[in-house]
mmCIF file of C-alpha atoms in Angstrom:
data_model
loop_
_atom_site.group_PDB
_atom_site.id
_atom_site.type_symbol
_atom_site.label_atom_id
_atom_site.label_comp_id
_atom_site.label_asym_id
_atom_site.label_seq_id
_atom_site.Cartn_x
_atom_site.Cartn_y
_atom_site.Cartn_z
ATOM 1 C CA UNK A 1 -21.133 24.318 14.489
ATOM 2 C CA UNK A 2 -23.740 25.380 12.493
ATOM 3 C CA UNK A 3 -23.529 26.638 9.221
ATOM 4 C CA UNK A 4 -25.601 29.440 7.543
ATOM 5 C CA UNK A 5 -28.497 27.603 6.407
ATOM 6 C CA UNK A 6 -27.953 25.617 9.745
ATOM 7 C CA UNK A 7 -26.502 22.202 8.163
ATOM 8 C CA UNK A 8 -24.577 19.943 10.544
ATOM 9 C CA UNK A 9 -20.961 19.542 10.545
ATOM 10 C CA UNK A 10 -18.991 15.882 10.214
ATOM 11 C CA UNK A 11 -15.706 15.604 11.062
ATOM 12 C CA UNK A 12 -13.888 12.745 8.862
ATOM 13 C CA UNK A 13 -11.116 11.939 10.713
ATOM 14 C CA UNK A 14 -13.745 8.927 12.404
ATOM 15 C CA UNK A 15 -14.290 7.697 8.855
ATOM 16 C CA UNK A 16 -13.536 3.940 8.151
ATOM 17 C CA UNK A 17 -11.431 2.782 5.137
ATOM 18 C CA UNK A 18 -12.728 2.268 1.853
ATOM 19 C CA UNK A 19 -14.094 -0.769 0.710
ATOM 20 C CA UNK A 20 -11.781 -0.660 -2.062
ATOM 21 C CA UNK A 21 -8.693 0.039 -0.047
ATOM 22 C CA UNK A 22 -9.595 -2.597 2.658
ATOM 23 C CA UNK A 23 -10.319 -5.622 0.102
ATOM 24 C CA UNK A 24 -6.402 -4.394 -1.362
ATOM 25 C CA UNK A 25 -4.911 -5.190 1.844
ATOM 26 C CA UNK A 26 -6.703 -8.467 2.685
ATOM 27 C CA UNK A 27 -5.539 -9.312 -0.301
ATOM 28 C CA UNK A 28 -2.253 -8.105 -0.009
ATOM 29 C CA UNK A 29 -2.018 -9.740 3.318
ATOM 30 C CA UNK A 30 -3.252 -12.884 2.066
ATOM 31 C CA UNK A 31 -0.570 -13.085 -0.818
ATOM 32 C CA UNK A 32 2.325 -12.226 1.590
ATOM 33 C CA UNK A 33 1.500 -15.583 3.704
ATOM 34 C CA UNK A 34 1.163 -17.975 0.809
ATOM 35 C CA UNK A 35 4.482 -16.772 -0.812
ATOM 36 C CA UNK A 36 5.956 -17.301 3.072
ATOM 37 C CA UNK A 37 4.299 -20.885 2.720
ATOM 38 C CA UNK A 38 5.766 -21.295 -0.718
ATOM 39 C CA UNK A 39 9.043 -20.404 0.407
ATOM 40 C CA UNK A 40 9.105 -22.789 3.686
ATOM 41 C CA UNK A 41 7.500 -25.815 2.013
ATOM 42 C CA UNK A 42 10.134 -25.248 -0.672
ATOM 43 C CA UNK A 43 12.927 -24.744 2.080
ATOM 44 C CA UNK A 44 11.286 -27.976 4.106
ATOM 45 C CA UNK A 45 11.988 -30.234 0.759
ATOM 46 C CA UNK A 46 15.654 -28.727 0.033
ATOM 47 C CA UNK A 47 16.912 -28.940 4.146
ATOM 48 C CA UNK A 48 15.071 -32.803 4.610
ATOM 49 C CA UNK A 49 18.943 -34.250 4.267
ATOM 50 C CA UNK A 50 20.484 -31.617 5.348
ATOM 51 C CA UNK A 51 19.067 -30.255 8.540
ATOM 52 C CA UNK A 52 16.187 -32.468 9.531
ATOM 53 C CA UNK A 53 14.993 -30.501 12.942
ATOM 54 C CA UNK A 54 15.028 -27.218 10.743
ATOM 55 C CA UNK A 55 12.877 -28.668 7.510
ATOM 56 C CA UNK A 56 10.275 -30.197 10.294
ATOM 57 C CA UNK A 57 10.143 -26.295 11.496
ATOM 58 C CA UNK A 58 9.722 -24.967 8.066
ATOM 59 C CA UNK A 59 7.117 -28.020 7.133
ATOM 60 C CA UNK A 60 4.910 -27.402 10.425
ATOM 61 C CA UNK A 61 4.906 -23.750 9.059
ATOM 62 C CA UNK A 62 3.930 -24.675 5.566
ATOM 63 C CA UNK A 63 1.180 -26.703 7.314
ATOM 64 C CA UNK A 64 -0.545 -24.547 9.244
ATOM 65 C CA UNK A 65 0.028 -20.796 7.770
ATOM 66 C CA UNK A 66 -2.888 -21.275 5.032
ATOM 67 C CA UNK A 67 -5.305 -21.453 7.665
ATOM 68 C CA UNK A 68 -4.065 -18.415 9.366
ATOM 69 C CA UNK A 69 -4.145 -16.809 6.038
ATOM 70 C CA UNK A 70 -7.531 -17.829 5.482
ATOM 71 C CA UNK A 71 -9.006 -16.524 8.763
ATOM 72 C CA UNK A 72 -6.835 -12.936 8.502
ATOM 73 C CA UNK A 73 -8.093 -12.615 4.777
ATOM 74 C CA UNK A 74 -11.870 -13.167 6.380
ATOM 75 C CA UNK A 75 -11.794 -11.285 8.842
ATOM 76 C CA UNK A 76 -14.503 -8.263 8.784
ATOM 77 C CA UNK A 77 -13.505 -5.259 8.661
ATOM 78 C CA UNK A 78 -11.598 -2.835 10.846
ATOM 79 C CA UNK A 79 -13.791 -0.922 13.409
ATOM 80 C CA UNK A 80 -12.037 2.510 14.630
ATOM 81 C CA UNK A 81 -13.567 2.994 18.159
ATOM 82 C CA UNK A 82 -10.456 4.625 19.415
ATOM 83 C CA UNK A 83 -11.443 7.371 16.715
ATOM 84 C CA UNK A 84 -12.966 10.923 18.192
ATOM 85 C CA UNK A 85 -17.212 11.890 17.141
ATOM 86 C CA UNK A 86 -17.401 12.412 13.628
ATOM 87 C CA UNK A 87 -20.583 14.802 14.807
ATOM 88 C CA UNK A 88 -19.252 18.249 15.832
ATOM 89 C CA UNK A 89 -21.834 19.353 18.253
ATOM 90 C CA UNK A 90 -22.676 22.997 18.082
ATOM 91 C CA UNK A 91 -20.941 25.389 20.637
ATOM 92 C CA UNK A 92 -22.521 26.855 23.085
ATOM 93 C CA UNK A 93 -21.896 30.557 24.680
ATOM 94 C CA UNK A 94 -22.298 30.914 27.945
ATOM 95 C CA UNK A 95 -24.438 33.245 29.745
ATOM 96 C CA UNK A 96 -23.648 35.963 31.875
ATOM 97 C CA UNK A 97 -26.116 36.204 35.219
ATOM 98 C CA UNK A 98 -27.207 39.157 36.840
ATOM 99 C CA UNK A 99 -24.814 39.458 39.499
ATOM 100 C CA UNK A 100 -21.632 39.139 37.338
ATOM 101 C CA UNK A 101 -22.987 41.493 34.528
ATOM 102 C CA UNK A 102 -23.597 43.804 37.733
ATOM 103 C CA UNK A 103 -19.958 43.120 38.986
ATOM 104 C CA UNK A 104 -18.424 43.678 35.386
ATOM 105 C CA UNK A 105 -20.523 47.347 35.839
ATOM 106 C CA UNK A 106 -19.171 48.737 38.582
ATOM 107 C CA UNK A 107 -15.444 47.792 38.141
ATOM 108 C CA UNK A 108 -15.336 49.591 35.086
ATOM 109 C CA UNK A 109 -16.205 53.009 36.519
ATOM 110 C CA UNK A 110 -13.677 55.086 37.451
ATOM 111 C CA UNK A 111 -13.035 55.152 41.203
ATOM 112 C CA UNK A 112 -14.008 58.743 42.906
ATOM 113 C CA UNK A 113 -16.944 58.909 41.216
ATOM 114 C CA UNK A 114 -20.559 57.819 41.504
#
């Protein structure tokens, strides 16, 4: 869709996030699973006497969420390939032929008359 001096149109609806934005949520993420970690190595030392099976549970968790922390914090960031064009190609108008314009012609004359 062409503007007047002819300048391309962009839709933004295909844009990624903002740098900004998506470093705020890593982190966000990231401080979300060490307080959960916090929490079950915490719960894993109170519940050692008092349900065994259950602090093992919380423990293992304690173990083994920093890592997954780590590799969701790293991970790159988001593509959005399910996301339309952001390039709004220009419309076209279609083009009558011969015949049709011909056809469109003689229906519009009245009938009884030629």
């Amino acid at each position: 869709m062409p503007k007047r001096g002819g300048t391309e149109v962009f839709r933004i609806t295909g844009a990624r996030q903002g740098l900004a934005d998506d470093v705020r949520g890593r982190q966000r993420r990231y401080v979300i699973s060490m307080t959960v970690r916090t929490l079950s190595v915490i719960a894993a030392a109170v519940l050692w006497n008092v349900e065994r099976h259950v602090a093992i549970v919380a423990l293992a968790l304690g173990i083994l969420l920093p890592y997954i922390a780590v590799v969701i914090a790293n991970a790159g960031r988001e593509s959005a390939p399910s996301l339309p064009s952001t390039f709004v190609p220009t419309p076209t108008r279609p083009a009558l032929d011969a015949a049709e314009a011909k056809d469109d012609a003689d229906t519009e004359r009245p009938q009884g008359r030629k």
